[in-house]
Amino acid sequence: MAQPLLVADDVRKSFGRLTVLDGVSVGVNHGEVLGVVGPNGAGKSTLLNVFSGVTSADSGSLTFDGSDIRGVTAAARCRRGIGRSYQVPRPFSDMSVFENVLVASRFGAGLGEATARTVALEALDRTGLTARANSPAGGLRLLDRKRLELARALATQPRVVLLDEIAGGLTEHELPPLVTMIGGLRDSGVAVIWIEHVVHALLAVADRLVCLTYGKIVAEGEPSDVMASDAVQRSYLGADLDADL
Ligand code: ADP
Ligand code: MG
């Protein structure tokens, strides 16, 4: 039976008078890819920030592997196994690709130097970046910057990885390798929460989908059913949605 790994229950978050998360309850199971769709401004990145500890929720509960993590710092959540990518990648441009990933394994995961190097090399291998290991991160093309974002998340040895629009800006032929990498993560037992506007990439790998619209989950379930639902159609009315609806 599916075991919940990372769960938010009735989470609320406001910035001043703007309610961004309005009672969100959502969880990801061990070894599951949960896709998150929703229009711009829906609160998707804020939800990932609340899970990773970058932003604190105003109320509601957050559990990871059965433990309450509300009082746990972002750094400690990372060491416990909550890894993430950012919507806007900011690698250390002057450092090499390998050094960027090493920072994640050494300081994100808190590993000793020798193990950190091994884990960093594995993360490069899994994301197809080994040939770029010694290149300056600042000179990477977009697909490799996305790979580096994933490699940095993997190097923290996550049990769940939170991906924020990692497919954005990639060309059609660059998407399949990314989808394969994310499927490979799931197959190795890592849970994934993937926010994505490039819906057909998400549909290729997601086990379950939720739609977040202005702070509320308006649809949840089997991905193609969710995309076809009235609630999702309404949320995207007038928006530039990349999917065959
Ligand atoms: P999404 O990722 O779905 O596009 P976000 O979670 O980034 O949405 O943002 C949801 C809303 O919250 C937006 O209106 C955004 O401007 C606002 N917001 C996000 N972060 C902050 C912040 N730190 N301070 C004030 N408003 C914020
Ligand atoms: Mg966002």
Short mmCIF file of C-alpha atoms and ligand atoms in Angstrom, two decimals:
data_model
loop_
_atom_site.label_atom_id
_atom_site.label_comp_id
_atom_site.label_asym_id
_atom_site.label_seq_id
_atom_site.Cartn_x
_atom_site.Cartn_y
_atom_site.Cartn_z
CA MET A 1 0.00 0.00 0.00
CA ALA A 2 1.12 3.56 -0.71
CA GLN A 3 2.93 5.13 2.25
CA PRO A 4 2.83 8.91 2.56
CA LEU A 5 6.32 10.38 2.85
CA LEU A 6 5.91 14.16 2.77
CA VAL A 7 2.51 15.52 3.69
CA ALA A 8 0.95 18.98 4.11
CA ASP A 9 -2.38 19.14 5.89
CA ASP A 10 -4.59 22.26 5.81
CA VAL A 11 -1.59 24.52 5.21
CA ARG A 12 -2.27 28.25 5.08
CA LYS A 13 0.08 31.03 4.09
CA SER A 14 -0.56 34.72 3.49
CA PHE A 15 1.80 37.50 2.45
CA GLY A 16 0.19 40.56 4.03
CA ARG A 17 -3.43 40.52 2.87
CA LEU A 18 -2.76 38.11 -0.01
CA THR A 19 -3.75 34.54 0.85
CA VAL A 20 -1.44 32.33 -1.21
CA LEU A 21 -2.13 28.91 0.33
CA ASP A 22 -5.70 28.58 1.52
CA GLY A 23 -5.96 25.25 3.32
CA VAL A 24 -3.81 23.00 1.12
CA SER A 25 -3.72 19.29 1.92
CA VAL A 26 -1.45 17.25 -0.31
CA GLY A 27 1.12 14.49 0.11
CA VAL A 28 3.54 12.40 -1.91
CA ASN A 29 4.09 8.69 -1.35
CA HIS A 30 7.37 6.78 -1.33
CA GLY A 31 8.57 6.28 -4.91
CA GLU A 32 5.76 8.32 -6.45
CA VAL A 33 5.90 11.21 -8.93
CA LEU A 34 3.25 13.77 -7.96
CA GLY A 35 2.72 16.43 -10.63
CA VAL A 36 1.48 19.90 -9.72
CA VAL A 37 -0.13 22.16 -12.30
CA GLY A 38 -1.88 25.49 -11.93
CA PRO A 39 -1.85 28.99 -13.37
CA ASN A 40 0.82 31.58 -12.57
CA GLY A 41 0.42 33.01 -9.10
CA ALA A 42 -1.49 29.95 -7.86
CA GLY A 43 0.92 29.37 -4.97
CA LYS A 44 2.88 26.44 -6.44
CA SER A 45 6.38 27.74 -5.68
CA THR A 46 5.20 28.87 -2.24
CA LEU A 47 4.01 25.31 -1.55
CA LEU A 48 7.48 23.96 -2.42
CA ASN A 49 9.04 26.67 -0.24
CA VAL A 50 6.84 25.61 2.66
CA PHE A 51 7.82 21.95 2.15
CA SER A 52 11.53 22.74 1.93
CA GLY A 53 11.45 25.18 4.86
CA VAL A 54 12.39 28.32 2.90
CA THR A 55 9.00 29.79 3.89
CA SER A 56 7.11 28.99 7.07
CA ALA A 57 3.38 28.24 6.92
CA ASP A 58 1.01 30.34 9.05
CA SER A 59 -0.90 27.23 10.12
CA GLY A 60 -1.46 23.59 9.25
CA SER A 61 0.72 20.56 9.68
CA LEU A 62 3.75 19.27 7.78
CA THR A 63 5.11 15.78 8.24
CA PHE A 64 8.06 13.97 6.71
CA ASP A 65 8.22 10.23 7.22
CA GLY A 66 5.75 10.56 10.06
CA SER A 67 7.60 13.33 11.95
CA ASP A 68 6.40 16.90 12.43
CA ILE A 69 8.89 19.12 10.57
CA ARG A 70 7.34 22.55 11.17
CA GLY A 71 10.14 23.61 13.52
CA VAL A 72 12.94 22.10 11.41
CA THR A 73 15.17 24.52 9.47
CA ALA A 74 15.57 24.33 5.68
CA ALA A 75 19.17 23.10 6.07
CA ALA A 76 18.12 20.35 8.47
CA ARG A 77 15.24 19.30 6.21
CA CYS A 78 17.75 18.99 3.36
CA ARG A 79 19.99 16.76 5.49
CA ARG A 80 16.99 14.62 6.42
CA GLY A 81 16.27 14.00 2.74
CA ILE A 82 14.10 16.80 1.32
CA GLY A 83 15.96 17.95 -1.81
CA ARG A 84 14.84 20.63 -4.23
CA SER A 85 15.51 22.60 -7.37
CA TYR A 86 14.67 26.27 -7.88
CA GLN A 87 12.49 27.82 -10.59
CA VAL A 88 15.38 30.20 -11.33
CA PRO A 89 18.64 28.18 -11.14
CA ARG A 90 21.51 30.09 -9.55
CA PRO A 91 24.60 27.92 -9.79
CA PHE A 92 27.96 29.23 -8.60
CA SER A 93 28.96 30.41 -12.10
CA ASP A 94 32.72 30.60 -11.54
CA MET A 95 32.92 27.15 -10.02
CA SER A 96 33.05 23.98 -12.08
CA VAL A 97 30.02 21.76 -12.54
CA PHE A 98 31.62 19.17 -10.25
CA GLU A 99 32.36 21.76 -7.54
CA ASN A 100 28.75 22.96 -7.65
CA VAL A 101 27.50 19.43 -7.09
CA LEU A 102 30.15 18.82 -4.42
CA VAL A 103 28.87 21.82 -2.43
CA ALA A 104 25.44 20.13 -2.39
CA SER A 105 26.76 16.74 -1.21
CA ARG A 106 29.28 18.21 1.24
CA PHE A 107 27.18 20.96 2.80
CA GLY A 108 23.60 20.20 1.69
CA ALA A 109 23.73 16.55 2.72
CA GLY A 110 26.47 17.15 5.34
CA LEU A 111 28.63 14.27 4.05
CA GLY A 112 32.32 13.79 4.83
CA GLU A 113 34.72 14.79 2.06
CA ALA A 114 35.43 11.38 0.51
CA THR A 115 31.79 10.26 0.49
CA ALA A 116 30.70 13.68 -0.75
CA ARG A 117 33.01 13.33 -3.77
CA THR A 118 31.64 9.86 -4.60
CA VAL A 119 28.04 11.03 -4.25
CA ALA A 120 28.74 14.11 -6.39
CA LEU A 121 30.28 11.96 -9.15
CA GLU A 122 27.25 9.64 -9.04
CA ALA A 123 24.90 12.62 -9.34
CA LEU A 124 26.83 13.83 -12.41
CA ASP A 125 26.61 10.36 -13.93
CA ARG A 126 22.86 10.05 -13.30
CA THR A 127 22.18 13.41 -14.93
CA GLY A 128 24.47 12.91 -17.93
CA LEU A 129 26.90 15.65 -16.85
CA THR A 130 30.11 13.66 -16.39
CA ALA A 131 31.65 15.07 -19.58
CA ARG A 132 30.97 18.59 -18.30
CA ALA A 133 32.38 18.01 -14.80
CA ASN A 134 35.27 20.45 -15.19
CA SER A 135 33.42 23.11 -17.20
CA PRO A 136 32.55 26.38 -15.47
CA ALA A 137 28.87 26.19 -14.47
CA GLY A 138 28.30 29.71 -15.83
CA GLY A 139 28.93 28.56 -19.42
CA LEU A 140 26.41 25.72 -19.57
CA ARG A 141 23.60 25.68 -22.12
CA LEU A 142 20.06 25.55 -20.76
CA LEU A 143 19.56 21.76 -20.80
CA ASP A 144 22.84 21.28 -18.92
CA ARG A 145 21.86 24.00 -16.41
CA LYS A 146 18.67 22.03 -15.79
CA ARG A 147 20.72 18.85 -15.43
CA LEU A 148 22.95 20.64 -12.96
CA GLU A 149 19.90 21.76 -10.97
CA LEU A 150 18.80 18.12 -10.81
CA ALA A 151 22.34 16.91 -10.00
CA ARG A 152 22.61 19.39 -7.12
CA ALA A 153 19.28 18.14 -5.74
CA LEU A 154 20.37 14.49 -6.13
CA ALA A 155 23.71 15.13 -4.44
CA THR A 156 21.88 15.96 -1.23
CA GLN A 157 20.75 12.28 -1.24
CA PRO A 158 17.06 13.10 -1.18
CA ARG A 159 14.26 10.73 -0.27
CA VAL A 160 11.93 13.24 -1.87
CA VAL A 161 12.90 15.80 -4.47
CA LEU A 162 10.90 18.95 -5.16
CA LEU A 163 11.24 20.25 -8.74
CA ASP A 164 10.04 23.72 -9.68
CA GLU A 165 9.42 24.10 -13.44
CA ILE A 166 12.59 22.27 -14.37
CA ALA A 167 11.41 21.73 -17.98
CA GLY A 168 10.73 25.42 -18.65
CA GLY A 169 12.52 26.74 -21.75
CA LEU A 170 13.69 23.36 -23.04
CA THR A 171 13.08 22.37 -26.65
CA GLU A 172 10.88 19.41 -27.58
CA HIS A 173 13.84 17.09 -28.17
CA GLU A 174 15.45 18.08 -24.86
CA LEU A 175 12.40 17.01 -22.83
CA PRO A 176 12.61 13.18 -23.18
CA PRO A 177 16.04 12.92 -21.45
CA LEU A 178 14.72 15.02 -18.55
CA VAL A 179 11.56 12.91 -18.28
CA THR A 180 13.69 9.73 -18.35
CA MET A 181 15.90 11.07 -15.52
CA ILE A 182 12.87 11.89 -13.39
CA GLY A 183 11.33 8.47 -14.08
CA GLY A 184 14.68 6.92 -13.12
CA LEU A 185 14.60 8.76 -9.80
CA ARG A 186 11.16 7.36 -9.02
CA ASP A 187 12.31 3.89 -10.03
CA SER A 188 15.20 4.16 -7.57
CA GLY A 189 12.64 4.78 -4.79
CA VAL A 190 12.84 8.58 -4.57
CA ALA A 191 9.55 10.46 -4.30
CA VAL A 192 9.14 13.47 -6.58
CA ILE A 193 6.89 16.52 -6.45
CA TRP A 194 7.16 18.19 -9.84
CA ILE A 195 5.57 21.56 -10.58
CA GLU A 196 5.44 22.04 -14.32
CA HIS A 197 3.77 24.14 -17.00
CA VAL A 198 5.05 21.85 -19.75
CA VAL A 199 2.16 19.51 -19.09
CA HIS A 200 2.90 16.86 -21.70
CA ALA A 201 6.33 16.27 -20.09
CA LEU A 202 4.61 15.89 -16.73
CA LEU A 203 1.99 13.52 -18.12
CA ALA A 204 4.76 11.27 -19.45
CA VAL A 205 5.90 10.41 -15.93
CA ALA A 206 3.47 11.58 -13.21
CA ASP A 207 1.64 8.90 -11.24
CA ARG A 208 -0.83 11.41 -9.84
CA LEU A 209 -1.63 15.04 -10.53
CA VAL A 210 -3.01 17.91 -8.46
CA CYS A 211 -4.13 21.29 -9.74
CA LEU A 212 -3.54 24.26 -7.45
CA THR A 213 -5.55 27.37 -8.28
CA TYR A 214 -5.30 30.50 -6.17
CA GLY A 215 -4.27 28.68 -3.06
CA LYS A 216 -6.65 25.75 -3.28
CA ILE A 217 -6.39 22.24 -4.68
CA VAL A 218 -9.20 22.13 -7.23
CA ALA A 219 -8.55 18.70 -8.76
CA GLU A 220 -6.55 15.61 -7.84
CA GLY A 221 -6.18 12.11 -9.23
CA GLU A 222 -5.13 10.17 -12.29
CA PRO A 223 -3.20 12.67 -14.49
CA SER A 224 -5.23 12.51 -17.70
CA ASP A 225 -8.53 12.66 -15.76
CA VAL A 226 -7.30 15.71 -13.86
CA MET A 227 -6.26 17.50 -17.05
CA ALA A 228 -9.67 16.77 -18.60
CA SER A 229 -11.63 17.90 -15.52
CA ASP A 230 -13.86 20.98 -15.58
CA ALA A 231 -11.97 22.44 -12.62
CA VAL A 232 -8.66 22.38 -14.51
CA GLN A 233 -10.20 23.64 -17.73
CA ARG A 234 -11.69 26.57 -15.81
CA SER A 235 -8.44 27.38 -13.98
CA TYR A 236 -6.59 27.69 -17.26
CA LEU A 237 -9.27 29.67 -19.07
CA GLY A 238 -7.40 32.17 -21.22
CA ALA A 239 -3.99 30.90 -20.10
CA ASP A 240 -1.35 29.58 -22.45
CA LEU A 241 -1.45 25.94 -21.40
CA ASP A 242 0.88 23.55 -23.10
CA ALA A 243 -1.23 20.42 -23.39
CA ASP A 244 -3.55 18.69 -25.79
CA LEU A 245 -6.72 19.22 -23.84
P1 ADP B 1 3.28 30.18 -8.64
O1 ADP B 1 4.58 29.47 -8.38
O2 ADP B 1 2.08 29.27 -8.65
O3 ADP B 1 3.32 31.02 -9.89
P2 ADP B 1 3.95 31.68 -6.26
O4 ADP B 1 3.86 30.72 -5.14
O5 ADP B 1 5.30 32.06 -6.74
O6 ADP B 1 3.00 31.20 -7.45
O7 ADP B 1 3.24 33.03 -5.84
C1 ADP B 1 1.87 33.08 -5.41
C2 ADP B 1 1.52 34.51 -5.06
O8 ADP B 1 2.24 34.88 -3.90
C3 ADP B 1 1.88 35.53 -6.13
O9 ADP B 1 0.86 36.50 -6.17
C4 ADP B 1 3.19 36.10 -5.64
O10 ADP B 1 3.35 37.42 -6.08
C5 ADP B 1 3.00 36.05 -4.13
N1 ADP B 1 4.26 35.88 -3.39
C6 ADP B 1 5.11 34.84 -3.48
N2 ADP B 1 6.14 34.98 -2.64
C7 ADP B 1 5.95 36.16 -2.01
C8 ADP B 1 6.68 36.87 -1.02
N3 ADP B 1 7.83 36.40 -0.51
N4 ADP B 1 6.18 38.07 -0.60
C9 ADP B 1 5.03 38.54 -1.10
N5 ADP B 1 4.28 37.92 -2.04
C10 ADP B 1 4.74 36.74 -2.49
MG MG B 2 6.33 29.33 -9.44
#
